[in-house]
Amino acid sequence: EAEVAQSPRYKITEKSQAVAFWCDPISGHATLYWYRQILGQGPELLVQFQDESVVDDSQLPKDRFSAERLKGVDSTLKIQPAELGDSAMYLCASSTQGRTEAFFGQGTRLTVV
Amino acid sequence: SQQGEEDPQALSIQEGENATMNCSYKTSINNLQWYRQNSGRGLVHLILIRSNEREKHSGRLRVTLDTSKKSSSLLITASRAADTASYFCATDWNSASKIIFGSGTRLSIRP
């Protein structure tokens, strides 16, 4: 069964360092989402791609976060510099164009120390 | 900011009982979905109900939608230990398939 792949599963980094997360969506899924989930809360949408184009990044802290999906397939989310408050689960999801049922990866658990 | 709010925040029931969770949202929607999340894992899609539907079933799940009250409920019948998880409602309301999640209900099933 096709899955959304994310790496790494866990990441510990010191504050002020740079960190990057990778996501490979299900093949053929044009829509890709990055969410941040703080423990005990619901996922918060950071950025949404349609193919290689950003559809929504209104909640992305652009002073330190960046996201790209250069060839419209896999995607990278970067934080530079990391802050203590960035500690959270970062979830990637994908869906087929025109449908909103999203398939999620296992997430990357980020701890900033 | 989150579109949906689930109620209750936490629910603990005996195995075999039914569990009901509610979701309220703020704006008009295209679809409402429910997802399950086991501890520390990704979310799994459970069911989607469209704005022109009032009720939908899938196995032991029953979802209702009341657009006049901007609310939905998820009923899990004959609960099992494996149903222990967090449950989130999610809404989309624009043409770009932007999905916004609520705050979730943590469900615990006691053996």
mmCIF file of C-alpha atoms in Angstrom:
data_model
loop_
_atom_site.group_PDB
_atom_site.id
_atom_site.type_symbol
_atom_site.label_atom_id
_atom_site.label_comp_id
_atom_site.label_asym_id
_atom_site.label_seq_id
_atom_site.Cartn_x
_atom_site.Cartn_y
_atom_site.Cartn_z
ATOM 1 C CA GLU A 1 0.000 0.000 0.000
ATOM 2 C CA ALA A 2 1.345 3.426 -0.979
ATOM 3 C CA GLU A 3 2.488 5.619 1.898
ATOM 4 C CA VAL A 4 3.747 9.115 2.522
ATOM 5 C CA ALA A 5 7.396 8.862 3.517
ATOM 6 C CA GLN A 6 9.001 11.301 5.935
ATOM 7 C CA SER A 7 12.518 11.517 7.283
ATOM 8 C CA PRO A 8 13.987 11.700 9.771
ATOM 9 C CA ARG A 9 11.535 10.250 12.297
ATOM 10 C CA TYR A 10 13.263 12.038 15.158
ATOM 11 C CA LYS A 11 15.551 15.059 15.251
ATOM 12 C CA ILE A 12 17.244 16.775 18.164
ATOM 13 C CA THR A 13 18.926 20.073 17.401
ATOM 14 C CA GLU A 14 20.344 22.975 19.340
ATOM 15 C CA LYS A 15 18.655 26.337 19.140
ATOM 16 C CA SER A 16 20.016 28.636 16.439
ATOM 17 C CA GLN A 17 20.952 25.627 14.284
ATOM 18 C CA ALA A 18 19.383 24.816 10.938
ATOM 19 C CA VAL A 19 17.180 21.750 10.492
ATOM 20 C CA ALA A 20 15.473 20.215 7.473
ATOM 21 C CA PHE A 21 12.697 17.685 7.008
ATOM 22 C CA TRP A 22 11.944 15.674 3.898
ATOM 23 C CA CYS A 23 8.672 14.313 2.559
ATOM 24 C CA ASP A 24 7.881 12.034 -0.361
ATOM 25 C CA PRO A 25 4.131 11.988 -1.055
ATOM 26 C CA ILE A 26 2.126 9.169 -2.565
ATOM 27 C CA SER A 27 2.893 8.900 -6.267
ATOM 28 C CA GLY A 28 0.532 10.993 -8.360
ATOM 29 C CA HIS A 29 -0.691 13.160 -5.501
ATOM 30 C CA ALA A 30 -0.549 16.751 -6.689
ATOM 31 C CA THR A 31 -1.408 18.346 -3.346
ATOM 32 C CA LEU A 32 1.120 18.313 -0.508
ATOM 33 C CA TYR A 33 0.659 19.744 2.982
ATOM 34 C CA TRP A 34 3.055 20.462 5.822
ATOM 35 C CA TYR A 35 1.517 20.666 9.294
ATOM 36 C CA ARG A 36 3.000 21.417 12.711
ATOM 37 C CA GLN A 37 1.447 19.727 15.715
ATOM 38 C CA ILE A 38 2.285 20.792 19.237
ATOM 39 C CA LEU A 39 1.717 18.095 21.860
ATOM 40 C CA GLY A 40 -1.929 17.964 22.898
ATOM 41 C CA GLN A 41 -3.154 20.173 20.048
ATOM 42 C CA GLY A 42 -4.487 19.690 16.549
ATOM 43 C CA PRO A 43 -2.288 19.973 13.442
ATOM 44 C CA GLU A 44 -1.705 23.539 12.219
ATOM 45 C CA LEU A 45 -1.289 24.045 8.485
ATOM 46 C CA LEU A 46 2.060 25.632 7.615
ATOM 47 C CA VAL A 47 2.122 25.376 3.839
ATOM 48 C CA GLN A 48 0.144 23.778 1.012
ATOM 49 C CA PHE A 49 1.508 22.977 -2.447
ATOM 50 C CA GLN A 50 -0.321 22.234 -5.649
ATOM 51 C CA ASP A 51 2.318 20.568 -7.794
ATOM 52 C CA GLU A 52 5.358 22.851 -7.401
ATOM 53 C CA SER A 53 3.359 25.985 -6.555
ATOM 54 C CA VAL A 54 2.593 27.284 -3.079
ATOM 55 C CA VAL A 55 -1.174 27.574 -2.645
ATOM 56 C CA ASP A 56 -1.188 28.722 0.966
ATOM 57 C CA ASP A 57 1.632 29.690 3.319
ATOM 58 C CA SER A 58 -0.242 32.223 5.396
ATOM 59 C CA GLN A 59 0.699 30.507 8.677
ATOM 60 C CA LEU A 60 4.331 29.838 7.779
ATOM 61 C CA PRO A 61 6.763 31.944 9.864
ATOM 62 C CA LYS A 62 8.666 33.142 6.844
ATOM 63 C CA ASP A 63 11.457 34.780 8.782
ATOM 64 C CA ARG A 64 12.773 31.346 9.749
ATOM 65 C CA PHE A 65 10.794 28.705 7.856
ATOM 66 C CA SER A 66 11.017 27.842 4.177
ATOM 67 C CA ALA A 67 9.466 25.106 2.079
ATOM 68 C CA GLU A 68 10.034 23.952 -1.445
ATOM 69 C CA ARG A 69 8.749 21.353 -3.856
ATOM 70 C CA LEU A 70 10.950 21.978 -6.837
ATOM 71 C CA LYS A 71 9.793 19.256 -9.245
ATOM 72 C CA GLY A 72 6.314 18.912 -7.828
ATOM 73 C CA VAL A 73 7.114 15.595 -6.187
ATOM 74 C CA ASP A 74 9.043 15.467 -2.903
ATOM 75 C CA SER A 75 9.310 18.424 -0.585
ATOM 76 C CA THR A 76 11.651 19.889 2.013
ATOM 77 C CA LEU A 77 10.747 22.042 5.007
ATOM 78 C CA LYS A 78 13.591 24.005 6.579
ATOM 79 C CA ILE A 79 13.935 25.947 9.799
ATOM 80 C CA GLN A 80 16.817 28.358 10.253
ATOM 81 C CA PRO A 81 17.534 29.251 12.995
ATOM 82 C CA ALA A 82 15.608 26.828 15.174
ATOM 83 C CA GLU A 83 14.039 28.148 18.380
ATOM 84 C CA LEU A 84 12.926 26.304 21.508
ATOM 85 C CA GLY A 85 9.293 26.937 20.592
ATOM 86 C CA ASP A 86 9.713 25.003 17.340
ATOM 87 C CA SER A 87 9.729 21.714 19.239
ATOM 88 C CA ALA A 88 6.784 19.822 17.797
ATOM 89 C CA MET A 89 5.736 17.051 15.419
ATOM 90 C CA TYR A 90 6.010 18.032 11.760
ATOM 91 C CA LEU A 91 3.552 16.144 9.599
ATOM 92 C CA CYS A 92 3.455 15.841 5.836
ATOM 93 C CA ALA A 93 0.315 14.810 3.975
ATOM 94 C CA SER A 94 -0.753 14.460 0.379
ATOM 95 C CA SER A 95 -3.968 14.133 -1.592
ATOM 96 C CA THR A 96 -5.083 13.778 -5.182
ATOM 97 C CA GLN A 97 -6.165 16.886 -7.032
ATOM 98 C CA GLY A 98 -9.772 17.788 -6.366
ATOM 99 C CA ARG A 99 -10.066 15.550 -3.315
ATOM 100 C CA THR A 100 -9.478 16.496 0.299
ATOM 101 C CA GLU A 101 -8.984 13.104 1.940
ATOM 102 C CA ALA A 102 -5.380 13.465 3.040
ATOM 103 C CA PHE A 103 -2.867 10.698 3.609
ATOM 104 C CA PHE A 104 -0.345 11.411 6.340
ATOM 105 C CA GLY A 105 3.207 10.325 6.935
ATOM 106 C CA GLN A 106 4.452 9.200 10.355
ATOM 107 C CA GLY A 107 5.858 12.648 11.066
ATOM 108 C CA THR A 108 9.170 14.037 12.291
ATOM 109 C CA ARG A 109 9.426 14.694 16.013
ATOM 110 C CA LEU A 110 11.649 17.767 16.476
ATOM 111 C CA THR A 111 13.179 18.648 19.821
ATOM 112 C CA VAL A 112 15.095 21.918 20.089
ATOM 113 C CA VAL A 113 17.436 22.127 23.087
ATOM 114 C CA SER B 1 -6.065 29.667 14.128
ATOM 115 C CA GLN B 2 -8.117 26.471 14.100
ATOM 116 C CA GLN B 3 -11.472 26.190 12.384
ATOM 117 C CA GLY B 4 -12.963 23.428 14.498
ATOM 118 C CA GLU B 5 -13.360 22.739 18.166
ATOM 119 C CA GLU B 6 -14.023 19.242 19.464
ATOM 120 C CA ASP B 7 -16.017 18.430 22.546
ATOM 121 C CA PRO B 8 -15.228 16.850 24.925
ATOM 122 C CA GLN B 9 -11.462 17.344 25.073
ATOM 123 C CA ALA B 10 -11.120 13.938 26.706
ATOM 124 C CA LEU B 11 -13.444 10.960 27.010
ATOM 125 C CA SER B 12 -13.001 7.703 28.919
ATOM 126 C CA ILE B 13 -15.488 4.866 28.474
ATOM 127 C CA GLN B 14 -15.777 1.143 29.112
ATOM 128 C CA GLU B 15 -15.039 -1.272 26.302
ATOM 129 C CA GLY B 16 -18.234 -2.138 24.474
ATOM 130 C CA GLU B 17 -19.890 1.221 25.139
ATOM 131 C CA ASN B 18 -20.551 3.818 22.468
ATOM 132 C CA ALA B 19 -18.410 6.953 22.186
ATOM 133 C CA THR B 20 -19.729 10.253 20.872
ATOM 134 C CA MET B 21 -17.543 13.217 19.957
ATOM 135 C CA ASN B 22 -18.723 16.587 18.705
ATOM 136 C CA CYS B 23 -17.161 19.189 16.470
ATOM 137 C CA SER B 24 -18.179 22.787 15.910
ATOM 138 C CA TYR B 25 -16.779 24.995 13.170
ATOM 139 C CA LYS B 26 -16.964 28.651 12.235
ATOM 140 C CA THR B 27 -17.395 29.144 8.490
ATOM 141 C CA SER B 28 -19.398 27.497 5.738
ATOM 142 C CA ILE B 29 -17.708 24.359 4.482
ATOM 143 C CA ASN B 30 -17.427 22.105 1.446
ATOM 144 C CA ASN B 31 -16.659 18.936 3.382
ATOM 145 C CA LEU B 32 -16.019 17.779 6.936
ATOM 146 C CA GLN B 33 -13.713 14.900 7.726
ATOM 147 C CA TRP B 34 -12.775 12.894 10.790
ATOM 148 C CA TYR B 35 -9.267 11.565 11.413
ATOM 149 C CA ARG B 36 -7.774 9.298 14.075
ATOM 150 C CA GLN B 37 -4.291 9.653 15.531
ATOM 151 C CA ASN B 38 -2.634 7.006 17.652
ATOM 152 C CA SER B 39 -0.076 8.300 20.128
ATOM 153 C CA GLY B 40 2.964 9.781 18.407
ATOM 154 C CA ARG B 41 1.885 8.684 14.939
ATOM 155 C CA GLY B 42 0.457 10.257 11.803
ATOM 156 C CA LEU B 43 -3.238 10.824 11.220
ATOM 157 C CA VAL B 44 -5.489 8.310 9.516
ATOM 158 C CA HIS B 45 -8.521 9.397 7.516
ATOM 159 C CA LEU B 46 -11.757 7.838 8.805
ATOM 160 C CA ILE B 47 -14.679 9.365 6.963
ATOM 161 C CA LEU B 48 -15.717 12.384 4.897
ATOM 162 C CA ILE B 49 -19.165 13.955 4.826
ATOM 163 C CA ARG B 50 -20.118 16.566 2.246
ATOM 164 C CA SER B 51 -21.987 19.751 3.112
ATOM 165 C CA ASN B 52 -25.138 18.476 1.378
ATOM 166 C CA GLU B 53 -25.167 15.244 3.388
ATOM 167 C CA ARG B 54 -26.679 14.829 6.841
ATOM 168 C CA GLU B 55 -25.505 11.396 7.913
ATOM 169 C CA LYS B 56 -22.932 8.854 6.832
ATOM 170 C CA HIS B 57 -21.936 5.397 8.056
ATOM 171 C CA SER B 58 -18.751 3.391 7.773
ATOM 172 C CA GLY B 59 -18.536 0.154 9.745
ATOM 173 C CA ARG B 60 -18.867 1.087 13.428
ATOM 174 C CA LEU B 61 -18.649 4.809 12.639
ATOM 175 C CA ARG B 62 -21.598 7.120 12.213
ATOM 176 C CA VAL B 63 -21.122 10.783 11.338
ATOM 177 C CA THR B 64 -23.799 13.459 11.331
ATOM 178 C CA LEU B 65 -23.580 16.994 9.992
ATOM 179 C CA ASP B 66 -25.820 19.938 10.825
ATOM 180 C CA THR B 67 -24.792 22.869 8.660
ATOM 181 C CA SER B 68 -27.370 25.170 10.253
ATOM 182 C CA LYS B 69 -25.637 24.706 13.603
ATOM 183 C CA LYS B 70 -22.164 24.361 12.074
ATOM 184 C CA SER B 71 -21.619 21.146 13.961
ATOM 185 C CA SER B 72 -20.848 17.475 13.426
ATOM 186 C CA SER B 73 -20.749 14.398 15.609
ATOM 187 C CA LEU B 74 -18.804 11.152 15.379
ATOM 188 C CA LEU B 75 -20.293 8.061 16.988
ATOM 189 C CA ILE B 76 -18.192 4.944 17.496
ATOM 190 C CA THR B 77 -20.345 1.994 18.436
ATOM 191 C CA ALA B 78 -19.272 -1.062 20.442
ATOM 192 C CA SER B 79 -15.909 0.474 21.324
ATOM 193 C CA ARG B 80 -12.736 -1.614 21.455
ATOM 194 C CA ALA B 81 -9.375 -1.115 23.152
ATOM 195 C CA ALA B 82 -7.877 -0.403 19.716
ATOM 196 C CA ASP B 83 -10.133 2.659 19.395
ATOM 197 C CA THR B 84 -8.023 4.428 22.032
ATOM 198 C CA ALA B 85 -6.642 7.431 20.147
ATOM 199 C CA SER B 86 -7.158 11.133 19.494
ATOM 200 C CA TYR B 87 -9.900 12.055 17.051
ATOM 201 C CA PHE B 88 -9.884 15.245 15.003
ATOM 202 C CA CYS B 89 -12.426 16.879 12.779
ATOM 203 C CA ALA B 90 -11.161 18.781 9.756
ATOM 204 C CA THR B 91 -12.920 21.132 7.393
ATOM 205 C CA ASP B 92 -12.270 22.543 3.970
ATOM 206 C CA TRP B 93 -14.189 25.434 2.543
ATOM 207 C CA ASN B 94 -12.365 26.809 -0.456
ATOM 208 C CA SER B 95 -11.554 25.564 -3.914
ATOM 209 C CA ALA B 96 -7.916 24.967 -3.031
ATOM 210 C CA SER B 97 -8.620 21.996 -0.712
ATOM 211 C CA LYS B 98 -7.137 23.734 2.317
ATOM 212 C CA ILE B 99 -7.765 21.428 5.303
ATOM 213 C CA ILE B 100 -7.987 22.914 8.776
ATOM 214 C CA PHE B 101 -8.065 20.721 11.884
ATOM 215 C CA GLY B 102 -9.779 21.107 15.212
ATOM 216 C CA SER B 103 -8.222 20.636 18.612
ATOM 217 C CA GLY B 104 -9.166 16.968 19.019
ATOM 218 C CA THR B 105 -10.819 14.602 21.486
ATOM 219 C CA ARG B 106 -8.644 12.107 23.373
ATOM 220 C CA LEU B 107 -10.588 8.865 23.669
ATOM 221 C CA SER B 108 -9.577 6.172 26.167
ATOM 222 C CA ILE B 109 -11.246 2.771 26.219
ATOM 223 C CA ARG B 110 -11.078 0.975 29.564
ATOM 224 C CA PRO B 111 -10.937 -2.842 29.421
#
